[in-house]
Amino acid sequence: MAGRTIDLQWDTPQIGTVKAELSETVCCLEANVSEVDARCTGHLSLHYKDASPENVLTRLPRRSLAFDVPPEYGFRGCRCAVPPLVLPESR
Protein backbone atom coordinates (compact mmCIF):
# COMPACT_ATOMS: atom_id res chain seq x y z
CA MET A 1 0.00 0.00 0.00
CA ALA A 2 2.93 2.27 -0.60
CA GLY A 3 1.81 5.80 -1.18
CA ARG A 4 -1.59 5.24 0.45
CA THR A 5 -2.52 6.97 3.67
CA ILE A 6 -5.48 7.18 5.98
CA ASP A 7 -6.12 10.62 7.41
CA LEU A 8 -8.78 10.90 10.08
CA GLN A 9 -9.14 12.46 13.47
CA TRP A 10 -8.66 10.39 16.62
CA ASP A 11 -12.17 11.22 17.81
CA THR A 12 -13.82 10.01 14.58
CA PRO A 13 -16.44 7.30 15.30
CA GLN A 14 -14.71 3.91 15.28
CA ILE A 15 -16.65 2.24 12.49
CA GLY A 16 -15.42 0.85 9.20
CA THR A 17 -14.24 -2.14 7.24
CA VAL A 18 -10.60 -1.96 8.39
CA LYS A 19 -9.54 -2.47 11.99
CA ALA A 20 -6.12 -1.29 13.18
CA GLU A 21 -4.31 -2.17 16.40
CA LEU A 22 -1.14 -0.45 17.62
CA SER A 23 1.24 -2.06 20.09
CA GLU A 24 4.89 -1.73 21.13
CA THR A 25 5.93 -4.24 18.46
CA VAL A 26 3.46 -4.04 15.57
CA CYS A 27 0.77 -2.10 13.76
CA CYS A 28 -1.78 -4.62 12.54
CA LEU A 29 -4.45 -3.86 9.91
CA GLU A 30 -7.25 -6.40 9.37
CA ALA A 31 -10.11 -6.41 6.89
CA ASN A 32 -12.84 -8.71 5.67
CA VAL A 33 -12.22 -8.24 1.96
CA SER A 34 -15.85 -8.75 0.95
CA GLU A 35 -16.78 -5.71 3.07
CA VAL A 36 -14.22 -3.62 1.18
CA ASP A 37 -15.27 -4.91 -2.27
CA ALA A 38 -18.25 -7.21 -2.81
CA ARG A 39 -16.50 -8.77 -5.86
CA CYS A 40 -13.99 -10.44 -3.52
CA THR A 41 -13.89 -12.86 -0.61
CA GLY A 42 -11.36 -13.53 2.08
CA HIS A 43 -9.45 -11.82 4.85
CA LEU A 44 -6.53 -9.41 4.59
CA SER A 45 -4.13 -8.96 7.47
CA LEU A 46 -1.11 -6.65 7.26
CA HIS A 47 1.45 -6.57 10.06
CA TYR A 48 3.93 -3.71 10.12
CA LYS A 49 6.62 -4.72 12.57
CA ASP A 50 8.22 -1.61 13.96
CA ALA A 51 9.01 -0.71 17.53
CA SER A 52 6.85 1.97 19.10
CA PRO A 53 8.06 2.84 22.59
CA GLU A 54 5.50 2.68 25.39
CA ASN A 55 6.08 6.37 26.20
CA VAL A 56 4.94 7.21 22.63
CA LEU A 57 1.92 4.90 22.78
CA THR A 58 0.74 6.34 26.11
CA ARG A 59 0.46 9.76 24.45
CA LEU A 60 -1.93 8.45 21.80
CA PRO A 61 -5.66 8.94 22.45
CA ARG A 62 -6.31 5.29 21.51
CA ARG A 63 -4.52 2.17 20.29
CA SER A 64 -7.27 0.78 18.09
CA LEU A 65 -8.93 2.36 15.09
CA ALA A 66 -11.62 1.46 12.55
CA PHE A 67 -12.13 3.11 9.18
CA ASP A 68 -13.33 2.52 5.64
CA VAL A 69 -11.14 2.37 2.56
CA PRO A 70 -11.97 2.45 -1.15
CA PRO A 71 -11.95 -0.94 -2.94
CA GLU A 72 -8.66 -0.27 -4.75
CA TYR A 73 -6.82 -0.22 -1.39
CA GLY A 74 -7.67 -3.89 -0.92
CA PHE A 75 -6.32 -4.85 -4.32
CA ARG A 76 -3.18 -2.79 -3.89
CA GLY A 77 -2.67 -4.21 -0.40
CA CYS A 78 -2.54 -7.64 -2.04
CA ARG A 79 -0.31 -6.28 -4.83
CA CYS A 80 -2.98 -7.03 -7.42
CA ALA A 81 -4.05 -4.94 -10.36
CA VAL A 82 -7.33 -3.17 -9.75
CA PRO A 83 -9.86 -4.80 -12.09
CA PRO A 84 -12.12 -2.47 -14.04
CA LEU A 85 -15.64 -2.09 -12.78
CA VAL A 86 -17.96 -3.95 -15.12
CA LEU A 87 -21.25 -2.15 -15.55
CA PRO A 88 -24.43 -3.94 -16.63
CA GLU A 89 -25.31 -3.50 -20.29
CA SER A 90 -27.95 -0.91 -21.16
CA ARG A 91 -31.12 -2.14 -22.81
PDB file of C-alpha atoms in Angstrom:
ATOM      1  CA  MET A   1       0.000   0.000   0.000  1.00  0.00           C
ATOM      2  CA  ALA A   2       2.935   2.273  -0.596  1.00  0.00           C
ATOM      3  CA  GLY A   3       1.815   5.796  -1.184  1.00  0.00           C
ATOM      4  CA  ARG A   4      -1.587   5.240   0.446  1.00  0.00           C
ATOM      5  CA  THR A   5      -2.519   6.972   3.673  1.00  0.00           C
ATOM      6  CA  ILE A   6      -5.476   7.183   5.978  1.00  0.00           C
ATOM      7  CA  ASP A   7      -6.121  10.618   7.408  1.00  0.00           C
ATOM      8  CA  LEU A   8      -8.785  10.896  10.079  1.00  0.00           C
ATOM      9  CA  GLN A   9      -9.143  12.456  13.473  1.00  0.00           C
ATOM     10  CA  TRP A  10      -8.663  10.388  16.621  1.00  0.00           C
ATOM     11  CA  ASP A  11     -12.171  11.224  17.808  1.00  0.00           C
ATOM     12  CA  THR A  12     -13.820  10.009  14.582  1.00  0.00           C
ATOM     13  CA  PRO A  13     -16.438   7.305  15.297  1.00  0.00           C
ATOM     14  CA  GLN A  14     -14.711   3.915  15.278  1.00  0.00           C
ATOM     15  CA  ILE A  15     -16.650   2.237  12.488  1.00  0.00           C
ATOM     16  CA  GLY A  16     -15.421   0.854   9.199  1.00  0.00           C
ATOM     17  CA  THR A  17     -14.236  -2.138   7.244  1.00  0.00           C
ATOM     18  CA  VAL A  18     -10.601  -1.960   8.391  1.00  0.00           C
ATOM     19  CA  LYS A  19      -9.537  -2.466  11.988  1.00  0.00           C
ATOM     20  CA  ALA A  20      -6.117  -1.292  13.182  1.00  0.00           C
ATOM     21  CA  GLU A  21      -4.314  -2.172  16.404  1.00  0.00           C
ATOM     22  CA  LEU A  22      -1.143  -0.453  17.619  1.00  0.00           C
ATOM     23  CA  SER A  23       1.245  -2.057  20.093  1.00  0.00           C
ATOM     24  CA  GLU A  24       4.885  -1.734  21.129  1.00  0.00           C
ATOM     25  CA  THR A  25       5.930  -4.236  18.455  1.00  0.00           C
ATOM     26  CA  VAL A  26       3.460  -4.039  15.570  1.00  0.00           C
ATOM     27  CA  CYS A  27       0.768  -2.097  13.757  1.00  0.00           C
ATOM     28  CA  CYS A  28      -1.783  -4.616  12.536  1.00  0.00           C
ATOM     29  CA  LEU A  29      -4.446  -3.865   9.906  1.00  0.00           C
ATOM     30  CA  GLU A  30      -7.248  -6.404   9.371  1.00  0.00           C
ATOM     31  CA  ALA A  31     -10.107  -6.406   6.889  1.00  0.00           C
ATOM     32  CA  ASN A  32     -12.840  -8.710   5.672  1.00  0.00           C
ATOM     33  CA  VAL A  33     -12.217  -8.237   1.959  1.00  0.00           C
ATOM     34  CA  SER A  34     -15.853  -8.745   0.946  1.00  0.00           C
ATOM     35  CA  GLU A  35     -16.776  -5.714   3.069  1.00  0.00           C
ATOM     36  CA  VAL A  36     -14.217  -3.624   1.177  1.00  0.00           C
ATOM     37  CA  ASP A  37     -15.271  -4.908  -2.268  1.00  0.00           C
ATOM     38  CA  ALA A  38     -18.249  -7.212  -2.815  1.00  0.00           C
ATOM     39  CA  ARG A  39     -16.502  -8.770  -5.857  1.00  0.00           C
ATOM     40  CA  CYS A  40     -13.994 -10.439  -3.522  1.00  0.00           C
ATOM     41  CA  THR A  41     -13.891 -12.856  -0.607  1.00  0.00           C
ATOM     42  CA  GLY A  42     -11.363 -13.535   2.085  1.00  0.00           C
ATOM     43  CA  HIS A  43      -9.452 -11.824   4.847  1.00  0.00           C
ATOM     44  CA  LEU A  44      -6.533  -9.407   4.592  1.00  0.00           C
ATOM     45  CA  SER A  45      -4.128  -8.964   7.465  1.00  0.00           C
ATOM     46  CA  LEU A  46      -1.115  -6.653   7.261  1.00  0.00           C
ATOM     47  CA  HIS A  47       1.452  -6.574  10.057  1.00  0.00           C
ATOM     48  CA  TYR A  48       3.928  -3.707  10.116  1.00  0.00           C
ATOM     49  CA  LYS A  49       6.620  -4.719  12.575  1.00  0.00           C
ATOM     50  CA  ASP A  50       8.225  -1.607  13.962  1.00  0.00           C
ATOM     51  CA  ALA A  51       9.014  -0.711  17.525  1.00  0.00           C
ATOM     52  CA  SER A  52       6.846   1.974  19.101  1.00  0.00           C
ATOM     53  CA  PRO A  53       8.058   2.839  22.591  1.00  0.00           C
ATOM     54  CA  GLU A  54       5.496   2.682  25.388  1.00  0.00           C
ATOM     55  CA  ASN A  55       6.083   6.371  26.199  1.00  0.00           C
ATOM     56  CA  VAL A  56       4.939   7.208  22.635  1.00  0.00           C
ATOM     57  CA  LEU A  57       1.922   4.905  22.785  1.00  0.00           C
ATOM     58  CA  THR A  58       0.735   6.339  26.111  1.00  0.00           C
ATOM     59  CA  ARG A  59       0.458   9.762  24.450  1.00  0.00           C
ATOM     60  CA  LEU A  60      -1.929   8.453  21.803  1.00  0.00           C
ATOM     61  CA  PRO A  61      -5.663   8.945  22.446  1.00  0.00           C
ATOM     62  CA  ARG A  62      -6.313   5.294  21.513  1.00  0.00           C
ATOM     63  CA  ARG A  63      -4.525   2.165  20.287  1.00  0.00           C
ATOM     64  CA  SER A  64      -7.274   0.775  18.091  1.00  0.00           C
ATOM     65  CA  LEU A  65      -8.935   2.359  15.093  1.00  0.00           C
ATOM     66  CA  ALA A  66     -11.617   1.460  12.552  1.00  0.00           C
ATOM     67  CA  PHE A  67     -12.129   3.109   9.180  1.00  0.00           C
ATOM     68  CA  ASP A  68     -13.333   2.524   5.642  1.00  0.00           C
ATOM     69  CA  VAL A  69     -11.135   2.368   2.558  1.00  0.00           C
ATOM     70  CA  PRO A  70     -11.971   2.451  -1.146  1.00  0.00           C
ATOM     71  CA  PRO A  71     -11.946  -0.941  -2.943  1.00  0.00           C
ATOM     72  CA  GLU A  72      -8.660  -0.273  -4.745  1.00  0.00           C
ATOM     73  CA  TYR A  73      -6.819  -0.217  -1.394  1.00  0.00           C
ATOM     74  CA  GLY A  74      -7.673  -3.890  -0.918  1.00  0.00           C
ATOM     75  CA  PHE A  75      -6.318  -4.847  -4.323  1.00  0.00           C
ATOM     76  CA  ARG A  76      -3.180  -2.791  -3.888  1.00  0.00           C
ATOM     77  CA  GLY A  77      -2.672  -4.209  -0.402  1.00  0.00           C
ATOM     78  CA  CYS A  78      -2.536  -7.644  -2.037  1.00  0.00           C
ATOM     79  CA  ARG A  79      -0.315  -6.283  -4.825  1.00  0.00           C
ATOM     80  CA  CYS A  80      -2.984  -7.026  -7.421  1.00  0.00           C
ATOM     81  CA  ALA A  81      -4.054  -4.938 -10.361  1.00  0.00           C
ATOM     82  CA  VAL A  82      -7.331  -3.165  -9.754  1.00  0.00           C
ATOM     83  CA  PRO A  83      -9.858  -4.798 -12.090  1.00  0.00           C
ATOM     84  CA  PRO A  84     -12.119  -2.468 -14.039  1.00  0.00           C
ATOM     85  CA  LEU A  85     -15.636  -2.090 -12.775  1.00  0.00           C
ATOM     86  CA  VAL A  86     -17.960  -3.948 -15.119  1.00  0.00           C
ATOM     87  CA  LEU A  87     -21.249  -2.148 -15.547  1.00  0.00           C
ATOM     88  CA  PRO A  88     -24.434  -3.940 -16.628  1.00  0.00           C
ATOM     89  CA  GLU A  89     -25.305  -3.500 -20.289  1.00  0.00           C
ATOM     90  CA  SER A  90     -27.948  -0.905 -21.161  1.00  0.00           C
ATOM     91  CA  ARG A  91     -31.117  -2.140 -22.811  1.00  0.00           C
TER      92      ARG A  91
END
